[in-house]
mmCIF file of C-alpha atoms in Angstrom:
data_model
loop_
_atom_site.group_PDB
_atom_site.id
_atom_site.type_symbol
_atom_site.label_atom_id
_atom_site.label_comp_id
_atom_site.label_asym_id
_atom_site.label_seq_id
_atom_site.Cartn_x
_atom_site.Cartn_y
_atom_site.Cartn_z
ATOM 1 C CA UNK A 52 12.652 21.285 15.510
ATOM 2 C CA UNK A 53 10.950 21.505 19.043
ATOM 3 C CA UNK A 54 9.610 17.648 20.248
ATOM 4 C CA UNK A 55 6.302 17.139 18.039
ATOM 5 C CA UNK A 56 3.130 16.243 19.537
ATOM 6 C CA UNK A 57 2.771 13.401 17.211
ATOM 7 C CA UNK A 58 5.261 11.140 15.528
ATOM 8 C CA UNK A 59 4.094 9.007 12.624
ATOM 9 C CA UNK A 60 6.251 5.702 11.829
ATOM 10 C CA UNK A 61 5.526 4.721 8.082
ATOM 11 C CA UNK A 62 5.052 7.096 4.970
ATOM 12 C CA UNK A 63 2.328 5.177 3.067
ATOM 13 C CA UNK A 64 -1.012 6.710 2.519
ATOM 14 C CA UNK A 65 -2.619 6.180 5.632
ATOM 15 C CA UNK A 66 0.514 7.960 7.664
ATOM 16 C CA UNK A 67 1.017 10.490 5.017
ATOM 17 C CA UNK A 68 -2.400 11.418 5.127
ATOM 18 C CA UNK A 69 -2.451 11.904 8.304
ATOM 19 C CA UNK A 70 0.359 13.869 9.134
ATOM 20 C CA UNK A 71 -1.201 15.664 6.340
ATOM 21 C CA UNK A 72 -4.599 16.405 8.508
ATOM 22 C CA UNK A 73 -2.483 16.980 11.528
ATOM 23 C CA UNK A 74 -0.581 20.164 9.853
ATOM 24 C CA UNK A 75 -3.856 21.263 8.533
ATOM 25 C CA UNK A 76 -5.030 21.572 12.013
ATOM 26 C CA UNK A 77 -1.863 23.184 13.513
ATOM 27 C CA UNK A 78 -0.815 20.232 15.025
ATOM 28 C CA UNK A 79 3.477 19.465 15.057
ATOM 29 C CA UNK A 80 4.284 16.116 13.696
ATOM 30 C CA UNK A 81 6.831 14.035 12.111
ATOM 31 C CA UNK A 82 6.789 10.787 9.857
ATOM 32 C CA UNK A 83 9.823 8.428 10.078
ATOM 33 C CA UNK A 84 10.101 5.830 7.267
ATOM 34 C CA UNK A 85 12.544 3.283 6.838
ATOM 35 C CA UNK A 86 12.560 3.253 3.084
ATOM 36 C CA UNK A 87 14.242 5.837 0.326
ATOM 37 C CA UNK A 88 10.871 6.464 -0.730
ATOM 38 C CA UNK A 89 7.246 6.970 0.132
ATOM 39 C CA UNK A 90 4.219 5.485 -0.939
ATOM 40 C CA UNK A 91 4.214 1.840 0.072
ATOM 41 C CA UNK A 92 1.929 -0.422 -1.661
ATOM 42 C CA UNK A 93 1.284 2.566 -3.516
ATOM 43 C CA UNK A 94 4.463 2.134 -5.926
ATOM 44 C CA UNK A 95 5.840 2.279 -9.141
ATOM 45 C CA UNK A 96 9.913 1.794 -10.318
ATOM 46 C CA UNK A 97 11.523 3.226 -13.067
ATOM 47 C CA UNK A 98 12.696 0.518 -15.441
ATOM 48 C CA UNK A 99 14.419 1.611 -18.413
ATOM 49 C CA UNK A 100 13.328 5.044 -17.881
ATOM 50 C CA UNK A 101 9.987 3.700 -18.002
ATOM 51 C CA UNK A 102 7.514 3.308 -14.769
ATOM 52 C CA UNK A 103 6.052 0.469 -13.887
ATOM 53 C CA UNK A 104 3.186 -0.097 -11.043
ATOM 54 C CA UNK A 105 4.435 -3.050 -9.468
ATOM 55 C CA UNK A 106 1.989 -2.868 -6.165
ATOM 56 C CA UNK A 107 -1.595 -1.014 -6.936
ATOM 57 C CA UNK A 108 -2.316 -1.100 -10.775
ATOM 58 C CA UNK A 109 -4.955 2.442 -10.513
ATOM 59 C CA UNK A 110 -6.615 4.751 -8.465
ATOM 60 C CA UNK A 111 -10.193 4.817 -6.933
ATOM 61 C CA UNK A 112 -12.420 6.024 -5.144
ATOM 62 C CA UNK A 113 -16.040 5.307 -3.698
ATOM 63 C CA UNK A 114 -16.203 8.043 -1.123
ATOM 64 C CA UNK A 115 -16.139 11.800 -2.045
ATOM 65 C CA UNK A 116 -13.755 12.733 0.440
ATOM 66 C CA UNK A 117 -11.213 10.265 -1.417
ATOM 67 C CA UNK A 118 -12.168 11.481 -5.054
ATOM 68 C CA UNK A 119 -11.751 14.871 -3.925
ATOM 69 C CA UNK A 120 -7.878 13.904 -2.975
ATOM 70 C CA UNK A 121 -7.650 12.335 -6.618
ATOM 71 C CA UNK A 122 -9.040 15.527 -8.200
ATOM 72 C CA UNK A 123 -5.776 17.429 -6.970
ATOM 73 C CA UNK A 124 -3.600 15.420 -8.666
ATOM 74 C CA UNK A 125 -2.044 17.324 -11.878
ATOM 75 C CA UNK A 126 -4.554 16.693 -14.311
ATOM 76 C CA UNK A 127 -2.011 16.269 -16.760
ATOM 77 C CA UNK A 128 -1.049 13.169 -16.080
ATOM 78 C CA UNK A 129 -4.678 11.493 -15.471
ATOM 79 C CA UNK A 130 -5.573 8.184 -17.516
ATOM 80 C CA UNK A 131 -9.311 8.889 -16.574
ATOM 81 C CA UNK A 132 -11.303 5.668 -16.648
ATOM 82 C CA UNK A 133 -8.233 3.115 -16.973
ATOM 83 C CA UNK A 134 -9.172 0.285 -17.177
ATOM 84 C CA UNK A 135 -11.095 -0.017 -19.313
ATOM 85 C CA UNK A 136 -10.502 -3.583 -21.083
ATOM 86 C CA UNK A 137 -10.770 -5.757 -18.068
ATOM 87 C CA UNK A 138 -10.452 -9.596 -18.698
ATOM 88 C CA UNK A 139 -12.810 -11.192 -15.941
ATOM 89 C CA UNK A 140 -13.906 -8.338 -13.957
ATOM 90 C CA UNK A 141 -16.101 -10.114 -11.314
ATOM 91 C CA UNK A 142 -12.692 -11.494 -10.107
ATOM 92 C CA UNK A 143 -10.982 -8.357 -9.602
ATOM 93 C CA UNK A 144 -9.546 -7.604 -5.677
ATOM 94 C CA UNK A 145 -11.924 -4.434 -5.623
ATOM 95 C CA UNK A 146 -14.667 -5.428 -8.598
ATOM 96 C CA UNK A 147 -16.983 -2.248 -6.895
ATOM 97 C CA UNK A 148 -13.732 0.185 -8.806
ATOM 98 C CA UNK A 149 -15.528 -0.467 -12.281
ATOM 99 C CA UNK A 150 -19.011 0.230 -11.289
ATOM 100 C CA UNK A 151 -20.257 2.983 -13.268
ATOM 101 C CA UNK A 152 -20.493 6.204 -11.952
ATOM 102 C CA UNK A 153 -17.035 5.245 -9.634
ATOM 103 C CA UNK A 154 -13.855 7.214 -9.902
ATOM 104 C CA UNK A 155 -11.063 5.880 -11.349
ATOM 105 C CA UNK A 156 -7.494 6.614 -12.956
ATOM 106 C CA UNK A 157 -4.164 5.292 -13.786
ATOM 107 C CA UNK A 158 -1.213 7.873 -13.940
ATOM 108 C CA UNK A 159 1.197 8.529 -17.342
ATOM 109 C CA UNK A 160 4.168 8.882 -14.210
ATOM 110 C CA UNK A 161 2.702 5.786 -12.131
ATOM 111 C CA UNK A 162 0.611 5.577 -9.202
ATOM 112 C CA UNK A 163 3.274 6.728 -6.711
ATOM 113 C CA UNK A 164 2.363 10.248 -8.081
ATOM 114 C CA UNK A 165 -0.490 10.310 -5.136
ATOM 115 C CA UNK A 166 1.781 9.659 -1.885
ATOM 116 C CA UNK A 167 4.406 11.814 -3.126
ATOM 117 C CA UNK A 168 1.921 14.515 -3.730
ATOM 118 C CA UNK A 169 0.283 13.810 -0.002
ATOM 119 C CA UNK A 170 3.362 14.108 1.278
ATOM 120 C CA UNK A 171 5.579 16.919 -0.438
ATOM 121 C CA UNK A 172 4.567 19.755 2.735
ATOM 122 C CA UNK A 173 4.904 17.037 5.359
ATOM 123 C CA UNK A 174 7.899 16.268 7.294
ATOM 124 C CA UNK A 175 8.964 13.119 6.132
ATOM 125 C CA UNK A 176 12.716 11.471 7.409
ATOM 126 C CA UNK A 177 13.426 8.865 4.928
ATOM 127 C CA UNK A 178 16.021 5.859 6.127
ATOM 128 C CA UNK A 179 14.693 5.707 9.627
ATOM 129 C CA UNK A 180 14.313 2.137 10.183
ATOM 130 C CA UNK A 181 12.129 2.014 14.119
ATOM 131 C CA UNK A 182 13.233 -0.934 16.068
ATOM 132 C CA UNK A 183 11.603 -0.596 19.050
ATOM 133 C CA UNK A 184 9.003 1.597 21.463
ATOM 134 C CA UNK A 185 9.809 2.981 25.156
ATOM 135 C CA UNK A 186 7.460 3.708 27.559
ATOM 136 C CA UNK A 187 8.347 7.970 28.792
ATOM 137 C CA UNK A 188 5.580 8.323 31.071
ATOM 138 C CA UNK A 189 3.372 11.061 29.162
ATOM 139 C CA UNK A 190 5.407 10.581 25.849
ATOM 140 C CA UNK A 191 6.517 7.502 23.999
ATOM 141 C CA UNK A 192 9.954 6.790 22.844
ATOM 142 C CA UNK A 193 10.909 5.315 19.248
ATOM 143 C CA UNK A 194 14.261 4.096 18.467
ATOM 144 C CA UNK A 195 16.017 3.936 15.377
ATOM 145 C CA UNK A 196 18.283 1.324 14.083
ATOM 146 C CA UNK A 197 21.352 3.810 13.531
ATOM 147 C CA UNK A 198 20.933 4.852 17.243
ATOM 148 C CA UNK A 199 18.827 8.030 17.436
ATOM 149 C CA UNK A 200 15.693 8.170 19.130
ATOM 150 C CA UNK A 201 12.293 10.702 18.988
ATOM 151 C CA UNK A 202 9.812 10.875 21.636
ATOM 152 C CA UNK A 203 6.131 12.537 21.210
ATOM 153 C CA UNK A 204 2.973 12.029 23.512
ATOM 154 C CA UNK A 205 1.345 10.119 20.157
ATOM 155 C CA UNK A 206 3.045 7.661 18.602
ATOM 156 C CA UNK A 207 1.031 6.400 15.209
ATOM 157 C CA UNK A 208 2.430 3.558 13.887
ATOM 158 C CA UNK A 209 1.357 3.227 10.120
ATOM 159 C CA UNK A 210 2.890 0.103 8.930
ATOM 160 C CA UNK A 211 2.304 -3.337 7.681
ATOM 161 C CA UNK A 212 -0.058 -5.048 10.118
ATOM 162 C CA UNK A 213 2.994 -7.256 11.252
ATOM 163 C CA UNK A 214 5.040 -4.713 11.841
ATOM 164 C CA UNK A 215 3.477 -2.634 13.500
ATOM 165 C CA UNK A 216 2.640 -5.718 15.827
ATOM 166 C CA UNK A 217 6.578 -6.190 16.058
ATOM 167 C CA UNK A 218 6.821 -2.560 17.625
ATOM 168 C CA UNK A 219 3.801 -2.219 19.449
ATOM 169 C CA UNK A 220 3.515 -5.800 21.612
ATOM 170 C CA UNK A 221 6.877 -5.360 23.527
ATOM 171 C CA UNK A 222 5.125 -1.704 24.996
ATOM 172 C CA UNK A 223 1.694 -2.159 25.539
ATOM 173 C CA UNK A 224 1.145 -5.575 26.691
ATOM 174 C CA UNK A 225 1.927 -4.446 29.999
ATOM 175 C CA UNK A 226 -0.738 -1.323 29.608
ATOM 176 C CA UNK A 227 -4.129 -1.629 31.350
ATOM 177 C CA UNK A 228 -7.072 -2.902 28.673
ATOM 178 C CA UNK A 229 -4.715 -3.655 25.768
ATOM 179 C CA UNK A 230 -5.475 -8.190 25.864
ATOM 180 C CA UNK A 231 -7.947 -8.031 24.200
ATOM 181 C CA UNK A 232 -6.734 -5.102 21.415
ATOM 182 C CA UNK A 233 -3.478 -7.049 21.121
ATOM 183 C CA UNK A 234 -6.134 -10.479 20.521
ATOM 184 C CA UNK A 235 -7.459 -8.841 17.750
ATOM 185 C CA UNK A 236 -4.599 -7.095 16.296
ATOM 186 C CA UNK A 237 -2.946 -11.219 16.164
ATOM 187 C CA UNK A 238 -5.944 -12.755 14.488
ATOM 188 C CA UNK A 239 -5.625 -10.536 11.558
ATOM 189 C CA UNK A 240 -3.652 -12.137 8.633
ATOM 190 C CA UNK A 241 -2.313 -10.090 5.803
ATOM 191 C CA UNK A 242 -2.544 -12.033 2.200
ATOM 192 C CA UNK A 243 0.961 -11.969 0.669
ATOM 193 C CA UNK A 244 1.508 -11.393 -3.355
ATOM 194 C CA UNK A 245 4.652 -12.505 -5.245
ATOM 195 C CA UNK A 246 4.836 -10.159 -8.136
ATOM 196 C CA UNK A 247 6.726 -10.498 -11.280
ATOM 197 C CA UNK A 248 7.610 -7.174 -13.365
ATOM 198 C CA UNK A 249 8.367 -8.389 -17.405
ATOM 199 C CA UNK A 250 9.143 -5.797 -20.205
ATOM 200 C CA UNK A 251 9.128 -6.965 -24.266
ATOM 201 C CA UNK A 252 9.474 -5.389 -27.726
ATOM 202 C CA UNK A 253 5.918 -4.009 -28.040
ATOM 203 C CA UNK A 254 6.221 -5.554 -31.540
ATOM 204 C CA UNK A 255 6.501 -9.079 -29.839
ATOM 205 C CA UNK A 256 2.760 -10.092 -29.341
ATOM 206 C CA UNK A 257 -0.209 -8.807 -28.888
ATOM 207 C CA UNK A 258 -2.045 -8.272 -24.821
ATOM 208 C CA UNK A 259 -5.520 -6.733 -25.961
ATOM 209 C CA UNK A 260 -6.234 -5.809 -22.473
ATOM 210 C CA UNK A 261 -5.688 -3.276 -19.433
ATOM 211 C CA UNK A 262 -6.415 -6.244 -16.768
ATOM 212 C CA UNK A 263 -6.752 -9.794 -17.090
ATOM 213 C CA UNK A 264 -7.866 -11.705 -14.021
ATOM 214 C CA UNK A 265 -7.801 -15.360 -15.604
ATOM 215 C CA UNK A 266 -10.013 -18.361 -14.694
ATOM 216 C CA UNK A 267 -7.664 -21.166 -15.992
ATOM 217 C CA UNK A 268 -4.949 -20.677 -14.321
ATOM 218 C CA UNK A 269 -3.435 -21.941 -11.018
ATOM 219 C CA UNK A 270 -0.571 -19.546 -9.929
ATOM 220 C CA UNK A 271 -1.502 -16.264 -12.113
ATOM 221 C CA UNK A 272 -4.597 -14.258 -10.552
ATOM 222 C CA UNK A 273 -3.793 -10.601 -12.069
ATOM 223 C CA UNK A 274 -1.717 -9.856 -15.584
ATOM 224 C CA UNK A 275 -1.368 -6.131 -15.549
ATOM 225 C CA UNK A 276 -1.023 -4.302 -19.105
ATOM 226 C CA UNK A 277 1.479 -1.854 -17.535
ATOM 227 C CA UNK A 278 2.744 -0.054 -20.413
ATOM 228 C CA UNK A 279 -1.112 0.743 -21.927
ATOM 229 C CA UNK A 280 -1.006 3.542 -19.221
ATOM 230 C CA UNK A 281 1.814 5.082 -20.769
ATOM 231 C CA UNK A 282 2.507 7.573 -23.306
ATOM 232 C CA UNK A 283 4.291 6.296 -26.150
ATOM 233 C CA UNK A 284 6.282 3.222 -24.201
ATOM 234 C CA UNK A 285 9.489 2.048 -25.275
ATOM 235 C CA UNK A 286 8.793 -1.389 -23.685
ATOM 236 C CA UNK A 287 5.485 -3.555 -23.825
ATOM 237 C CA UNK A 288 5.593 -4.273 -19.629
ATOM 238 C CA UNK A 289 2.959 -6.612 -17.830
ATOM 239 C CA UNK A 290 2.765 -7.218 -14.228
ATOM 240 C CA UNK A 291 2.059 -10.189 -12.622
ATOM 241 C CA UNK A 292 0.363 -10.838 -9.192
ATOM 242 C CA UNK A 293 0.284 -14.325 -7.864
ATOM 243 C CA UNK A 294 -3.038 -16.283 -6.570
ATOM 244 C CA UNK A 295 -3.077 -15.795 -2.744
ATOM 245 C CA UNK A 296 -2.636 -19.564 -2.020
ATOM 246 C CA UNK A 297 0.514 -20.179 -4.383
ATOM 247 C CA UNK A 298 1.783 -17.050 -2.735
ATOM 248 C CA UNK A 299 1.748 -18.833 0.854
ATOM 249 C CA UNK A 300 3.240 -21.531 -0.793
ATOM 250 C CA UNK A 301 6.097 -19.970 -2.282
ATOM 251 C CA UNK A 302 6.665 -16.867 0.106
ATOM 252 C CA UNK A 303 10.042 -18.317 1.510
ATOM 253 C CA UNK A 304 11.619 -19.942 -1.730
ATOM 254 C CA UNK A 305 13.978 -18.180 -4.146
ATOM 255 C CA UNK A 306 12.474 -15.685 -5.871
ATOM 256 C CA UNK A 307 14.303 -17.345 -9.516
ATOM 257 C CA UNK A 308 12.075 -20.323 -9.171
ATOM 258 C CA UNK A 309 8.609 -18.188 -8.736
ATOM 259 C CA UNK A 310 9.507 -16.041 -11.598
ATOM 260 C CA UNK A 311 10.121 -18.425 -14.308
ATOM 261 C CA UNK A 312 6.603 -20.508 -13.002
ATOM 262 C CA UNK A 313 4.236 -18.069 -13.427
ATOM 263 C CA UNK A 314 5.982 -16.561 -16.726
ATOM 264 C CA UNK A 315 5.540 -20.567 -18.089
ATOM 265 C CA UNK A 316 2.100 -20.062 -17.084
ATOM 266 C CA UNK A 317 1.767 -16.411 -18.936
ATOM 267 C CA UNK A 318 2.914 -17.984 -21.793
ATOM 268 C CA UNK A 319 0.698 -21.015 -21.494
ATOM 269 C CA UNK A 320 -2.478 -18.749 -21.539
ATOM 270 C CA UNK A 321 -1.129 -15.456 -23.682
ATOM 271 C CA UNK A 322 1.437 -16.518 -26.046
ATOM 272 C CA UNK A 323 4.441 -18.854 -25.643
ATOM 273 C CA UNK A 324 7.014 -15.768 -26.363
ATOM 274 C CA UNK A 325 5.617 -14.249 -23.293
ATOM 275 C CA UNK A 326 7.808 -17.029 -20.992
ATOM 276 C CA UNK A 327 10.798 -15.046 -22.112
ATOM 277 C CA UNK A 328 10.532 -11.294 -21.709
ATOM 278 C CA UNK A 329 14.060 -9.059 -22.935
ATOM 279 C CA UNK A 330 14.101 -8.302 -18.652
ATOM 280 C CA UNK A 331 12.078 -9.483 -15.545
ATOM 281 C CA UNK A 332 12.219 -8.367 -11.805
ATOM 282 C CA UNK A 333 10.671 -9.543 -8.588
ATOM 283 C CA UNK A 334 8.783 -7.858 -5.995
ATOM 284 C CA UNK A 335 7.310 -9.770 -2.425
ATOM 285 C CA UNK A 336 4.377 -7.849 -1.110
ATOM 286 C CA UNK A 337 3.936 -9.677 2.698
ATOM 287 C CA UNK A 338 0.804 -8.079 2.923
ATOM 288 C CA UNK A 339 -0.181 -7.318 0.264
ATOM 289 C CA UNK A 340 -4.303 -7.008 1.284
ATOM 290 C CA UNK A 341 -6.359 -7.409 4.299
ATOM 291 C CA UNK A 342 -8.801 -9.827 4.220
ATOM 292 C CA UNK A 343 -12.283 -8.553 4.519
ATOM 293 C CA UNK A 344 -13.430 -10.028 7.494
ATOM 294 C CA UNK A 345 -10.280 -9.360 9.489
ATOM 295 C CA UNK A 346 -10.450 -5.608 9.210
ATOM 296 C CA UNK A 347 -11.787 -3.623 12.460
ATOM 297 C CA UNK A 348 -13.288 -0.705 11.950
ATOM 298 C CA UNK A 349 -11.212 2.095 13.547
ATOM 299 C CA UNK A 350 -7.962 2.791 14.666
ATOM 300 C CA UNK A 351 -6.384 0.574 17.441
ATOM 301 C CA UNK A 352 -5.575 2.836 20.278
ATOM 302 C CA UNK A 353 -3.149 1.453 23.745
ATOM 303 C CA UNK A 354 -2.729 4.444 26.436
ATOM 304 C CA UNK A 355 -0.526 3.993 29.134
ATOM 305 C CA UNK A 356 -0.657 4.757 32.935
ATOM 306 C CA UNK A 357 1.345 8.352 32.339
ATOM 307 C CA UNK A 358 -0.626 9.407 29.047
ATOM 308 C CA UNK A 359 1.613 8.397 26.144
ATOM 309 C CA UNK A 360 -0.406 6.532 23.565
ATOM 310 C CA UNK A 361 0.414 4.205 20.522
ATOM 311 C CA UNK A 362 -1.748 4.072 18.097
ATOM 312 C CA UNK A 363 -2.207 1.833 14.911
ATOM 313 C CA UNK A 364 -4.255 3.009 11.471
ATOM 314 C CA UNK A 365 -4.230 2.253 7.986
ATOM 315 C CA UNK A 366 -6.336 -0.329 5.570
ATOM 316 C CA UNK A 367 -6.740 -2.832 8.711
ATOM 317 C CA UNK A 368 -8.147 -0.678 10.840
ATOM 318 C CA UNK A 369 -10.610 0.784 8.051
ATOM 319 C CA UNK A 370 -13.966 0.082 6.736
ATOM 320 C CA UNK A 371 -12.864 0.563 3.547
ATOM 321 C CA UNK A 372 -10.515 -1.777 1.981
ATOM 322 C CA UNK A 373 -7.589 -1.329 0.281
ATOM 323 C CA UNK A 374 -5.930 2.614 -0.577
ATOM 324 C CA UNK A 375 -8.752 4.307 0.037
ATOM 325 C CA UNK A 376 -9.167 3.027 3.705
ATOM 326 C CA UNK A 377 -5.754 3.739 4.650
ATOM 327 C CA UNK A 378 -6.814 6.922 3.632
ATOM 328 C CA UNK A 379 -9.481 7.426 5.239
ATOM 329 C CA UNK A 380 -8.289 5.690 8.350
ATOM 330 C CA UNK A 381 -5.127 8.196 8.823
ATOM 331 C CA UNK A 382 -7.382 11.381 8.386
ATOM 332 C CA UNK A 383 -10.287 9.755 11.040
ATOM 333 C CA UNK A 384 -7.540 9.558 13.486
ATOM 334 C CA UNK A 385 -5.888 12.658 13.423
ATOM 335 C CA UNK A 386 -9.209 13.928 13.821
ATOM 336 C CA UNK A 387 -8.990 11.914 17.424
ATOM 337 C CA UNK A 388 -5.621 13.607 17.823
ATOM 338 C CA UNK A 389 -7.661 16.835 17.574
ATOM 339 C CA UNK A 390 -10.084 16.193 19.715
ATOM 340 C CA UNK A 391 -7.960 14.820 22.407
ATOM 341 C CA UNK A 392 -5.638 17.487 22.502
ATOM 342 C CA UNK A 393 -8.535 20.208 22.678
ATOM 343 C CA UNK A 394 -9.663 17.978 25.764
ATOM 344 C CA UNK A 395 -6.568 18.591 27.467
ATOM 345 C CA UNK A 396 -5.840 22.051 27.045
ATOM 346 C CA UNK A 397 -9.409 22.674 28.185
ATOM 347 C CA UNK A 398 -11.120 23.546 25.041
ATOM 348 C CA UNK A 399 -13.745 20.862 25.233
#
């Protein structure tokens, strides 16, 4: 293909969706992601042929631009309403999900089903790790870590806040106006989750519950029901998220040692067989959320002298937390791709 006028590094939701606004307004892009897959937080494995949501648990939405995305979803595989048996609500991440009148879903095939949907007529080039950014005068370089390189006058970088920090700093600290951008992009600090994935014989005990966001307990915060979203599972799975705080805590030790601490503590608040599932694997989220107060508004935009610009979206640069911000934050700025490439050619 010809040079795009946009390249897009990271195929979660908030790139995804907006290379997805880009095509829709005629504009040529490309997403680069370093992983197999798309989706990012937004994921679910395939354990013994059974998925599991290991990152977001369901789907929701406040706005009606982002229920309208879940509405195209093949209604075929829609959980409407899960959960439903929620342990502890007030302590959920997003408690505002289970307010009536709210949208909300689970999927029978996981929740990956929504990034792979945004993304099946976009041009996404899986195993394209970026390493680093180059200033081209009017266009911005990115270079890969098997070599190759792409250049495009925007440059979106729709990563993990670190990241895209990583990538961005060594460019535009020299570009006029970008201190105090760069200031704010620093001060923002991701919440990390260690996450534990356990499957059982469903005869093994009972977990009356979709969520369970316990009081007592001092590692656990979230125990997912996995397998209640599925049709007829072979395997009772939960999913466990770790308290913020213990995360920190353990973030650099071996992943064994985590594991078997907070399935102790499982068992020491569900039932002692839960300590020893038939299977259990790990999963470190870095960043996992952004806190509340950390998240600006809008996208953070660096220009430099000849005209290329870098840009950074997703759920820190969002009003809305969590998916549906990095929604929402990837369609706002193509929007400002629009707009500034109508200003250029005249139209405006």
């Amino acid at each position: 293909m010809s040079e795009p006028s946009v390249i897009i590094v990271g195929a979660g939701v908030a790139g995804l969706s907006c290379a997805r606004e880009l095509n829709a307004r005629g504009i040529s892009n490309v997403v680069f992601e370093r992983a197999r897959g798309v989706g990012g937080r937004c994921a679910t494995r395939r354990i013994n042929g059974q998925p599991v949501d290991h990152g977001l648990p369901f789907l929701h939405a406040k706005s009606g631009e982002f229920g309208e995305a879940l509405n195209e979803l093949d209604p075929a595989g829609k959980v409407l309403g899960w959960p439903t048996e929620v342990r502890e609500p007030r302590l959920l991440f997003h408690p505002d999900a289970l307010k009536p009148g709210r949208r909300r879903m689970a999927r029978r095939a996981g929740v990956s089903e929504f990034p792979k949907w945004l993304g099946h007529t976009v041009d996404v080039r899986l195993g394209h790790e970026a390493t680093a950014l180059a200033d081209r005068g009017d266009r911005v370089e990115v270079r890969f870590a098997d070599g190759s390189h792409a250049a495009a006058p925007f440059v979106v970088l729709a990563c993990h806040v670190r990241e895209s920090l990583r990538l961005a700093e060594p460019l535009v600290s020299g570009w006029s106006n970008s201190r105090s951008k760069l200031e704010a992009l620093t001060a923002i600090e991701p919440i990390p989750t260690l996450t534990v994935m356990a499957g059982y014989d469903p005869a093994a005990f009972d977990a009356p519950f979709h969520l369970w966001n316990p009081l007592e307990t001092t590692m656990l915060h979230v125990i997912v029901h996995d397998s209640s979203k599925r049709e007829h599972p072979a395997e009772r799975v939960l999913v466990l998220h770790a308290r913020p705080g213990y995360s920190r805590e353990r973030l650099a030790d071996p992943p064994a040692e985590w594991q078997a601490e907070l399935l102790w503590e499982l068992g020491e608040i569900l039932e002692p067989r839960a300590e020893s599932p038939r299977w259990a694997q790990t999963h470190v989220w870095h960043d996992a959320r952004i806190p509340d107060a950390q998240r600006l508004t809008d996208a953070l935009a660096f220009e430099s002298g000849g005209g290329g610009s870098v840009a950074l979206i997703g759920d820190a640069f969002a009003a809305d937390a969590g998916l549906e911000g990095a929604y929402l934050s990837g369609i706002s700025f193509a929007e400002q791709i629009a707009l500034v490439l109508a200003a250029r050619a005249g139209r405006l």
